PDB file of C-alpha atoms in Angstrom:
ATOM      1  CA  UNK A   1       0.000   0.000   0.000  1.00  0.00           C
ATOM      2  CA  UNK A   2       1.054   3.726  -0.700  1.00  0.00           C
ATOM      3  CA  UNK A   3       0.881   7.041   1.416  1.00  0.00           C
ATOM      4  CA  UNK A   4       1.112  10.457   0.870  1.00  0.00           C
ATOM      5  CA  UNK A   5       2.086  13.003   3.229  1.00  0.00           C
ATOM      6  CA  UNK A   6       1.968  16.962   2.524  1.00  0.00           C
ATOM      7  CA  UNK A   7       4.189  18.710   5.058  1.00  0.00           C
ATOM      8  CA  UNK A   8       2.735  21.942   5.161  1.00  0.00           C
ATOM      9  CA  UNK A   9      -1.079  22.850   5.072  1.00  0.00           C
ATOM     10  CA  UNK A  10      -0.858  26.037   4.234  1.00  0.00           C
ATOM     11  CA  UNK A  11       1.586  28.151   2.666  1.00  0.00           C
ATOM     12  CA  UNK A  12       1.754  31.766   2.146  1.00  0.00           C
ATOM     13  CA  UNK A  13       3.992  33.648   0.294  1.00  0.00           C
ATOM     14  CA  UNK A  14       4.541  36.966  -1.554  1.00  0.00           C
ATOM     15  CA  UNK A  15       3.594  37.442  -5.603  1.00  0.00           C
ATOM     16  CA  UNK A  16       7.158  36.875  -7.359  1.00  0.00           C
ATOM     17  CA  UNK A  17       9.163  34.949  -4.404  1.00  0.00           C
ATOM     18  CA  UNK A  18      10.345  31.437  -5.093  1.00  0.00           C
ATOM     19  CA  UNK A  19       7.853  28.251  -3.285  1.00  0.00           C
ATOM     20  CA  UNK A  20       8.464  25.075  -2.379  1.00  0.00           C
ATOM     21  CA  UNK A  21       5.890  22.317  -1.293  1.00  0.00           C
ATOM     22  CA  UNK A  22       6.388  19.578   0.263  1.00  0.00           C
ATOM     23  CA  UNK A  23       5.375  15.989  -0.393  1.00  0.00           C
ATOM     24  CA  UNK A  24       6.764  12.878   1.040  1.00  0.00           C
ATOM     25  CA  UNK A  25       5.419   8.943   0.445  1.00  0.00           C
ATOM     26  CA  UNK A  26       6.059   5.871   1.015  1.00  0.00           C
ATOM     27  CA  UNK A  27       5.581   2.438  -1.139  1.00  0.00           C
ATOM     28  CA  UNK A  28       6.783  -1.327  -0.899  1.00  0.00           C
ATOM     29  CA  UNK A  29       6.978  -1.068  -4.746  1.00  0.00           C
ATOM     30  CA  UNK A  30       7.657   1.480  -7.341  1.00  0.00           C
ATOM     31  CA  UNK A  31       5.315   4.236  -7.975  1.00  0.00           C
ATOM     32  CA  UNK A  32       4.113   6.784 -10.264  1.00  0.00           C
ATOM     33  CA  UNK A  33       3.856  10.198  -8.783  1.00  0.00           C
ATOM     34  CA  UNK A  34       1.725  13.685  -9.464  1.00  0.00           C
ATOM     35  CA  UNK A  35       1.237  16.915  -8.576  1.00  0.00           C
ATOM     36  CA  UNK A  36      -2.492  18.201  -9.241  1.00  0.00           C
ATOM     37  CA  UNK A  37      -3.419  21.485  -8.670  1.00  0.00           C
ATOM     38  CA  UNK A  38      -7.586  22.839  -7.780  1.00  0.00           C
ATOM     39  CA  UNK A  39      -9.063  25.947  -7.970  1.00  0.00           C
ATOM     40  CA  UNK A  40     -12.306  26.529  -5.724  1.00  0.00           C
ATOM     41  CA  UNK A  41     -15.196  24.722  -6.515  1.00  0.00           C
ATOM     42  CA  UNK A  42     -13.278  22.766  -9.676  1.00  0.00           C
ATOM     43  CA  UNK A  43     -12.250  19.542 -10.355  1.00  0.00           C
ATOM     44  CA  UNK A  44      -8.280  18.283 -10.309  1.00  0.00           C
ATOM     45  CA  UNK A  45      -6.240  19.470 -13.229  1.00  0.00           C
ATOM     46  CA  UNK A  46      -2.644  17.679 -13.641  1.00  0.00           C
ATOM     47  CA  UNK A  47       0.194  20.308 -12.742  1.00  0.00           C
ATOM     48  CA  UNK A  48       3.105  17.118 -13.694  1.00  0.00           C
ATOM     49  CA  UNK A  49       3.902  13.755 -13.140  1.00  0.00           C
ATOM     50  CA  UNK A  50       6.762  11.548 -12.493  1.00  0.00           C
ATOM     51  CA  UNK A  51       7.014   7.973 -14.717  1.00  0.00           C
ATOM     52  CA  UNK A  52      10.697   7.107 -15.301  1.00  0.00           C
ATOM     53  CA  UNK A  53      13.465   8.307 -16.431  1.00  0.00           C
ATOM     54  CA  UNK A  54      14.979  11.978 -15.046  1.00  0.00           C
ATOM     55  CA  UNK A  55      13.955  13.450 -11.296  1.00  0.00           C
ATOM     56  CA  UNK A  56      13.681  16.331 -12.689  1.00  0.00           C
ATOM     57  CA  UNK A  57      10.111  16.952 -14.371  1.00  0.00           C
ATOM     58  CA  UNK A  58       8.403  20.346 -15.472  1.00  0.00           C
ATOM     59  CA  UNK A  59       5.178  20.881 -15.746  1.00  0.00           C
ATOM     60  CA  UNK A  60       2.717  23.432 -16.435  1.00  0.00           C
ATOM     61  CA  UNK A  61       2.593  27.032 -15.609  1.00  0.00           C
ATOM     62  CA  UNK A  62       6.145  26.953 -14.880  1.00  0.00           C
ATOM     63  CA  UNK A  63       6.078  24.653 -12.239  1.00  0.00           C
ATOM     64  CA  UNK A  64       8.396  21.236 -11.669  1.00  0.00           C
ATOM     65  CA  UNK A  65       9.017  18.773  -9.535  1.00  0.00           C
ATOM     66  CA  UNK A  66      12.334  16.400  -8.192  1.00  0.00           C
ATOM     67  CA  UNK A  67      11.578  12.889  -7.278  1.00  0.00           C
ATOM     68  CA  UNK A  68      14.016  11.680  -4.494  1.00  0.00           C
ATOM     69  CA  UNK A  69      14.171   8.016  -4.420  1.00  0.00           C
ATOM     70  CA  UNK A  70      16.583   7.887  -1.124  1.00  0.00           C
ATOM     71  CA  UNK A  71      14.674  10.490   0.853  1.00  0.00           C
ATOM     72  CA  UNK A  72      11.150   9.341  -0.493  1.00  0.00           C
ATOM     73  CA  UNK A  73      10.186  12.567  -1.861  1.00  0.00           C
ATOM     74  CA  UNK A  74       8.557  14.874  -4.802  1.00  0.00           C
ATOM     75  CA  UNK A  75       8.575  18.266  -3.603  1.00  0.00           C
ATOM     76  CA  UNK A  76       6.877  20.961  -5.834  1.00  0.00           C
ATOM     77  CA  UNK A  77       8.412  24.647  -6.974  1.00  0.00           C
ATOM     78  CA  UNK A  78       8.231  27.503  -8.717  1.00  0.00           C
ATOM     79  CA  UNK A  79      11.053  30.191  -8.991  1.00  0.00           C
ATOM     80  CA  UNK A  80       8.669  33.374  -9.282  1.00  0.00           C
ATOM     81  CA  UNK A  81       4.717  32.736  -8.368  1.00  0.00           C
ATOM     82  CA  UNK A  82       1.834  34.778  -9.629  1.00  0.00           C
ATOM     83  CA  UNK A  83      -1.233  36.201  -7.934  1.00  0.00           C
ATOM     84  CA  UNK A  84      -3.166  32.873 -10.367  1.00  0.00           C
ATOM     85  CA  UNK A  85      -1.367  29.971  -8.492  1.00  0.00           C
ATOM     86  CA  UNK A  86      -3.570  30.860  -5.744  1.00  0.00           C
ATOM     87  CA  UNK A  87      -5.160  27.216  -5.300  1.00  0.00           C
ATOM     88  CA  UNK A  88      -4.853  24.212  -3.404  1.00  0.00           C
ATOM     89  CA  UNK A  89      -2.151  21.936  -4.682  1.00  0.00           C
ATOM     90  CA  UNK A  90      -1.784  17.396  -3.981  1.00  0.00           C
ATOM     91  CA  UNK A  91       0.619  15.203  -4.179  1.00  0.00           C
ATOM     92  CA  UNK A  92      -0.227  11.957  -5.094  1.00  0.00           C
ATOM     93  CA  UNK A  93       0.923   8.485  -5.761  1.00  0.00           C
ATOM     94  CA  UNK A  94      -0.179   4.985  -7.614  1.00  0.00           C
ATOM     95  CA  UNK A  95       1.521   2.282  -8.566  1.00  0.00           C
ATOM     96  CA  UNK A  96       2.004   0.688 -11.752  1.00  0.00           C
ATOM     97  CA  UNK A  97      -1.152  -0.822 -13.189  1.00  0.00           C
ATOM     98  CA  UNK A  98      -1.365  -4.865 -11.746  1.00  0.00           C
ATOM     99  CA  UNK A  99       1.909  -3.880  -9.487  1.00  0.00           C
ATOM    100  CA  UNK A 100       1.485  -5.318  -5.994  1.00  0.00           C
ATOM    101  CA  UNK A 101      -2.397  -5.603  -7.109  1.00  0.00           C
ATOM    102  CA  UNK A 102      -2.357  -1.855  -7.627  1.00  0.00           C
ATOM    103  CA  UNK A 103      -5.826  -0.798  -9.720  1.00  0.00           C
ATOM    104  CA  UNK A 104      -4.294   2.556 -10.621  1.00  0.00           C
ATOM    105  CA  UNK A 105      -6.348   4.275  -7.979  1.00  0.00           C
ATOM    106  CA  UNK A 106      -4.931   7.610  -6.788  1.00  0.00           C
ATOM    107  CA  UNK A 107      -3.768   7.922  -3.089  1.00  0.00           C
ATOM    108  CA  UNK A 108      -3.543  11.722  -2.608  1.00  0.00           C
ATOM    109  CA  UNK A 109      -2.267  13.971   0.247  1.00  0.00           C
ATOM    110  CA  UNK A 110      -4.030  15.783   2.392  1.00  0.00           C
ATOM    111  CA  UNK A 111      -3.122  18.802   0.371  1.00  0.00           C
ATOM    112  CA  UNK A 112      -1.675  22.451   0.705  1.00  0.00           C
ATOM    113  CA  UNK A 113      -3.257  25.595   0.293  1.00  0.00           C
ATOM    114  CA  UNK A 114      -0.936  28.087  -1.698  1.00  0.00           C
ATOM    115  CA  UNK A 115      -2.178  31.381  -1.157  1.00  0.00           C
ATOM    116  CA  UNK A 116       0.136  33.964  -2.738  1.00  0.00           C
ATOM    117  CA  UNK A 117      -0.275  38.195  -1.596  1.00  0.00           C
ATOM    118  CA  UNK A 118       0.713  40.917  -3.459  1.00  0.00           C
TER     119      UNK A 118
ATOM    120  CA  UNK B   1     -13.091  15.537 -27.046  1.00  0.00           C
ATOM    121  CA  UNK B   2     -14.857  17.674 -24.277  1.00  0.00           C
ATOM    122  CA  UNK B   3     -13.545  16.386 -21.138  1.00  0.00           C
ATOM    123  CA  UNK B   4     -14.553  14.583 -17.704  1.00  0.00           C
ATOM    124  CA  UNK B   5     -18.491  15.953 -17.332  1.00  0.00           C
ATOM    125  CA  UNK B   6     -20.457  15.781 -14.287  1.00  0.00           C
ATOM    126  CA  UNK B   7     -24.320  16.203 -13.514  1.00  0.00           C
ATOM    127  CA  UNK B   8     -25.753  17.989 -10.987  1.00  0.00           C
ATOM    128  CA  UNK B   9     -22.673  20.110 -10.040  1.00  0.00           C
ATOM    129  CA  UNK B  10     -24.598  21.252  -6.608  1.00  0.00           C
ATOM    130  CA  UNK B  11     -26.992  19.206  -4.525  1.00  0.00           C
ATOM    131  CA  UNK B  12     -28.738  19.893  -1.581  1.00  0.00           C
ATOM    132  CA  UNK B  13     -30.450  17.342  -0.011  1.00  0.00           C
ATOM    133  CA  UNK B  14     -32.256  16.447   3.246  1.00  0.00           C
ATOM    134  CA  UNK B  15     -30.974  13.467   5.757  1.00  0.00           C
ATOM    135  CA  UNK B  16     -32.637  10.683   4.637  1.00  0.00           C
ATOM    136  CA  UNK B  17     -33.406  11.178   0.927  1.00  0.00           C
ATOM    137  CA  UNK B  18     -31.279   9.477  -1.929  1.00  0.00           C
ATOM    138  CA  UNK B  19     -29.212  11.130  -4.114  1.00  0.00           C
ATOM    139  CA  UNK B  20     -27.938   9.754  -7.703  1.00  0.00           C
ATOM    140  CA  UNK B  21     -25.052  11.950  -9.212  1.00  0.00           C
ATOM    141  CA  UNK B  22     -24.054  11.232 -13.104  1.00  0.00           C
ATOM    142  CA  UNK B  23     -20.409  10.913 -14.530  1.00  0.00           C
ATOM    143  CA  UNK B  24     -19.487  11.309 -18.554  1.00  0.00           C
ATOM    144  CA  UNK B  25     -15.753   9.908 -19.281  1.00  0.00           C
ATOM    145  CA  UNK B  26     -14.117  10.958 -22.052  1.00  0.00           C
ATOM    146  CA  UNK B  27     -15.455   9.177 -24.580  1.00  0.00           C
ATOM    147  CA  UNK B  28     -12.519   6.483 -25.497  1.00  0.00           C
ATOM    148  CA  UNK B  29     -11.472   5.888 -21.794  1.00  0.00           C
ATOM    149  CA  UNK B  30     -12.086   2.776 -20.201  1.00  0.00           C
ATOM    150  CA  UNK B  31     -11.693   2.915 -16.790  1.00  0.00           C
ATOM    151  CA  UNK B  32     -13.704   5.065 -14.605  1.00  0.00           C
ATOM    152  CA  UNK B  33     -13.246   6.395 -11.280  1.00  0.00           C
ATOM    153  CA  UNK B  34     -15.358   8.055  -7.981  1.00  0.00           C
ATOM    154  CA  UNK B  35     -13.434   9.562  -5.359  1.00  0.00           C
ATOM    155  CA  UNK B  36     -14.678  11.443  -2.062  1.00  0.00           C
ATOM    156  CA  UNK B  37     -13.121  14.471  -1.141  1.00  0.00           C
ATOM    157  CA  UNK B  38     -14.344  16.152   2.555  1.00  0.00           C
ATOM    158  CA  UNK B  39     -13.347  19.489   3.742  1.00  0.00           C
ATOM    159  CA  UNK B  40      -9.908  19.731   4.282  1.00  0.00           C
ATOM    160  CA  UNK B  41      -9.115  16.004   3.058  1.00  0.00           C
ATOM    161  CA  UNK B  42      -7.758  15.372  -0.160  1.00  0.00           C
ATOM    162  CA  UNK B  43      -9.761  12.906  -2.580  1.00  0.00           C
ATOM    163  CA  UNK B  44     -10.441   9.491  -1.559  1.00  0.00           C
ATOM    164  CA  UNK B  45     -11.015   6.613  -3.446  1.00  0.00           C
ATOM    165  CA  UNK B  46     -14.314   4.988  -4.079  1.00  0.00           C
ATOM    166  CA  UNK B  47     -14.824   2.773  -6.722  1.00  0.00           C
ATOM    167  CA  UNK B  48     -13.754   2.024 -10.279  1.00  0.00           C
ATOM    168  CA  UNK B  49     -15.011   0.252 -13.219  1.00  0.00           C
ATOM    169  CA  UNK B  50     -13.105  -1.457 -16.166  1.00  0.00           C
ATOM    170  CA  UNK B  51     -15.845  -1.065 -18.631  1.00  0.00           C
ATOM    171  CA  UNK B  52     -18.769  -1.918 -17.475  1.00  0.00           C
ATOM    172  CA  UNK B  53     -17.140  -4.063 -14.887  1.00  0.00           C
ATOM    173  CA  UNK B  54     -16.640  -2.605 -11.409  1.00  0.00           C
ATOM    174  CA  UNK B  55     -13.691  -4.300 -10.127  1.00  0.00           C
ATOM    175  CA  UNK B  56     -12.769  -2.399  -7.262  1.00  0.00           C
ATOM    176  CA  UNK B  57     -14.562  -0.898  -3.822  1.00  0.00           C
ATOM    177  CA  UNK B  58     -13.196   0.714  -0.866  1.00  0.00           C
ATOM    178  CA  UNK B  59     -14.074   0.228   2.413  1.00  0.00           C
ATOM    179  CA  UNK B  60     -15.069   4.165   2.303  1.00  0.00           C
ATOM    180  CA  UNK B  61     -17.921   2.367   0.273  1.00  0.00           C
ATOM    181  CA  UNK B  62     -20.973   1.267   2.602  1.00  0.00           C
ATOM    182  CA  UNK B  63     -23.759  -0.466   1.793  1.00  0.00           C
ATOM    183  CA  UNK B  64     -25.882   2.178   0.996  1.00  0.00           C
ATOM    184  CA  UNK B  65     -23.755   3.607  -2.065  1.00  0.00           C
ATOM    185  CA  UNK B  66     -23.940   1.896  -5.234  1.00  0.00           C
ATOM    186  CA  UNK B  67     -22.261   2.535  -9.050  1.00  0.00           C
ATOM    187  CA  UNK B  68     -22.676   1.569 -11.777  1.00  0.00           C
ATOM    188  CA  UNK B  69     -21.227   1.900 -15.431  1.00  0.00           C
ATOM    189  CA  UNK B  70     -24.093   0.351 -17.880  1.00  0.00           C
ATOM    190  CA  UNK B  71     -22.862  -0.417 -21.266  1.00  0.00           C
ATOM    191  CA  UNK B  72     -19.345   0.372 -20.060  1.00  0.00           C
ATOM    192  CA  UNK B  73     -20.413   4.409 -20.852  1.00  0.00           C
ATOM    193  CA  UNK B  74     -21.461   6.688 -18.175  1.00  0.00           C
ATOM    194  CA  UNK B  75     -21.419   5.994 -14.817  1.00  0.00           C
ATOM    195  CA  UNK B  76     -23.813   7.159 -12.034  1.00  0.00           C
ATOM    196  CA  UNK B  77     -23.253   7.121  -8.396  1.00  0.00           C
ATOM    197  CA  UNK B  78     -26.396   6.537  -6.046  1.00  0.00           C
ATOM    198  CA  UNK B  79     -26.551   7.525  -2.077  1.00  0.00           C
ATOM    199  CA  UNK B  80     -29.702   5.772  -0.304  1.00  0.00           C
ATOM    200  CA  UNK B  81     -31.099   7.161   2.876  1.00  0.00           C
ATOM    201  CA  UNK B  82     -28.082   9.778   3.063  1.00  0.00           C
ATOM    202  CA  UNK B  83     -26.600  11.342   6.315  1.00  0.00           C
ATOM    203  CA  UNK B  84     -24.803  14.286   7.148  1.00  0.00           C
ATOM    204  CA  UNK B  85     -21.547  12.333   7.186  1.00  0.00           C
ATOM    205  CA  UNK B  86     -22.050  11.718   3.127  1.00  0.00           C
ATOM    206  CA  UNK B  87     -21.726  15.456   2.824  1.00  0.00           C
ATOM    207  CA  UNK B  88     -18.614  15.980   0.258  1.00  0.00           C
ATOM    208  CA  UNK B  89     -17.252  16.337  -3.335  1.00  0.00           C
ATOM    209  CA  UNK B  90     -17.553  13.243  -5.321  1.00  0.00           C
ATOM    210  CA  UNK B  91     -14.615  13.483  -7.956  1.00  0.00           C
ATOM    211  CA  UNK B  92     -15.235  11.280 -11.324  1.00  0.00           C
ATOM    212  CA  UNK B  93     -11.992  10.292 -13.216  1.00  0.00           C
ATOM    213  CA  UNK B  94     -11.606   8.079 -16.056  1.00  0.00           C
ATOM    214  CA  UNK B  95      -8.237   6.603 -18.342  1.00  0.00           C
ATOM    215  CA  UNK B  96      -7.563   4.407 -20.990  1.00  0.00           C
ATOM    216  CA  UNK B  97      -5.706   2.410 -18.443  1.00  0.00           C
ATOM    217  CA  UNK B  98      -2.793   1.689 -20.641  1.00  0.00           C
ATOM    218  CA  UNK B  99      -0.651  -1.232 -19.569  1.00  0.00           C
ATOM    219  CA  UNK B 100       1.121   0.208 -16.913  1.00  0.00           C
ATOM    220  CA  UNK B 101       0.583   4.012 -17.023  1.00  0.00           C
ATOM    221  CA  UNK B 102      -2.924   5.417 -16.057  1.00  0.00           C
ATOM    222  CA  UNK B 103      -3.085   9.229 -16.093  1.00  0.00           C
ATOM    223  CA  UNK B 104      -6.507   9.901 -15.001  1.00  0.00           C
ATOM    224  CA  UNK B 105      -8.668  13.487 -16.098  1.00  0.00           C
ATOM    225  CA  UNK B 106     -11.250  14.370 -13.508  1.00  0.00           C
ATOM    226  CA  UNK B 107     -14.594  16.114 -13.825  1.00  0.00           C
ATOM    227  CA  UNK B 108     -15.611  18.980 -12.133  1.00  0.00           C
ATOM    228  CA  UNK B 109     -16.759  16.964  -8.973  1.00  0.00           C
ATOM    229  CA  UNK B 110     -20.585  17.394  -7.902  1.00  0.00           C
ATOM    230  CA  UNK B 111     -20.723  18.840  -4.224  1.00  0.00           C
ATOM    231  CA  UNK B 112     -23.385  17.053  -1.896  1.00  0.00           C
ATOM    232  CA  UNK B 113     -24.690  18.782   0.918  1.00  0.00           C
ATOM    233  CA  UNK B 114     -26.689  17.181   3.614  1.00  0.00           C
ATOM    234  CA  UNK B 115     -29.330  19.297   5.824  1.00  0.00           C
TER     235      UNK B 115
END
């Protein structure tokens, strides 16, 4: 089975400064991992994910993401935020379809609410 | 190719009374998904259907919810005798459910509300 956990609940922060949010997990197997990003009253829109391949993976709206095998992370940033990121962001993990009986179901965080002031 | 749809968006309802909320997947996906999200919680999962096949249910899932996915199409999602517990977003999601990668594209989530 899979866990997320989001450090921080909330994070504030002025427009144009640099933000980082945390995510940490844990897995017996490999996993898939995602950032997804909601706006009040809105469904889940896909920010980035994390497959294979490079720890290092951008996503939209200037946003990207490291995956950390050794310290079991995916931590989220952006070098300059706008006023519009305003949202709630989750991490979120799965494992490979039929991997340790995984259905492809989504195991999110708890998320964190990015609230950014001019 | 319009997207994740879902029907009512808003529903108020009174303890006791059923509720029946209606997913659309995109139109080529094949697997379908219903998560619960509560204030302050992020989305939980529910259920999920391979087709019309539901081959999955959490324990979140008590005996008075019930999905299905007729014709392997739309799904709907139906509450009996609700309680102010039930109260929530329910998040649909659906993917082709490729061998091993399943990026899933959610509807705008209906929100219940219980009096």
């Amino acid at each position: 089975a899979q866990s997320v956990t989001q450090l921080d609940s909330q994070v504030p922060v002025f427009e144009e400064a640099p933000v980082e949010l945390r995510c940490n997990y844990s897995s017996s197997v490999s996993v898939y991992l995602f950032w997804y990003v909601q706006y009040p009253n809105q469904g889940l829109q896909l920010l980035l994910k994390y497959l294979s391949g490079s720890t290092l993976v951008k996503g939209i709206n200037g946003f990207e993401a490291e995956f950390n095998k050794s310290q079991t992370s995916f931590h989220l940033r952006k070098p300059s935020v706008h006023i519009s990121d305003t949202a709630e962001y989750f991490c979120a993990v799965t494992a490979p379809l039929g991997y340790g009986g995984s259905q492809g179901n989504l195991i999110f965080g708890k998320g964190t609410k990015l609230s950014v002031k001019p | 190719d319009t997207g994740v749809s879902q029907d009512p968006r808003h529903k108020i309802t009174k303890r006791g009374q059923n509720v029946t909320f209606r997913c659309d997947p995109i139109s080529e996906h094949n697997r379908l998904y219903w998560y619960r999200q509560t204030l302050g919680q992020g989305p939980e999962f529910l259920t999920y259907f391979q087709n019309e096949a539901q081959l999955e249910k959490s324990r979140l899932l008590s005996d008075r919810f019930s999905a299905e996915r007729p014709k392997g199409s739309f799904s709907t999602l139906e509450i009996q005798r609700t309680e102010q517990g039930d109260s929530a977003m329910y998040l649909c999601a659906s993917s082709l459910g490729r061998p091993s990668y399943n990026e899933q594209f959610f509807g705008p989530g209906t929100r219940l509300t219980v009096l």
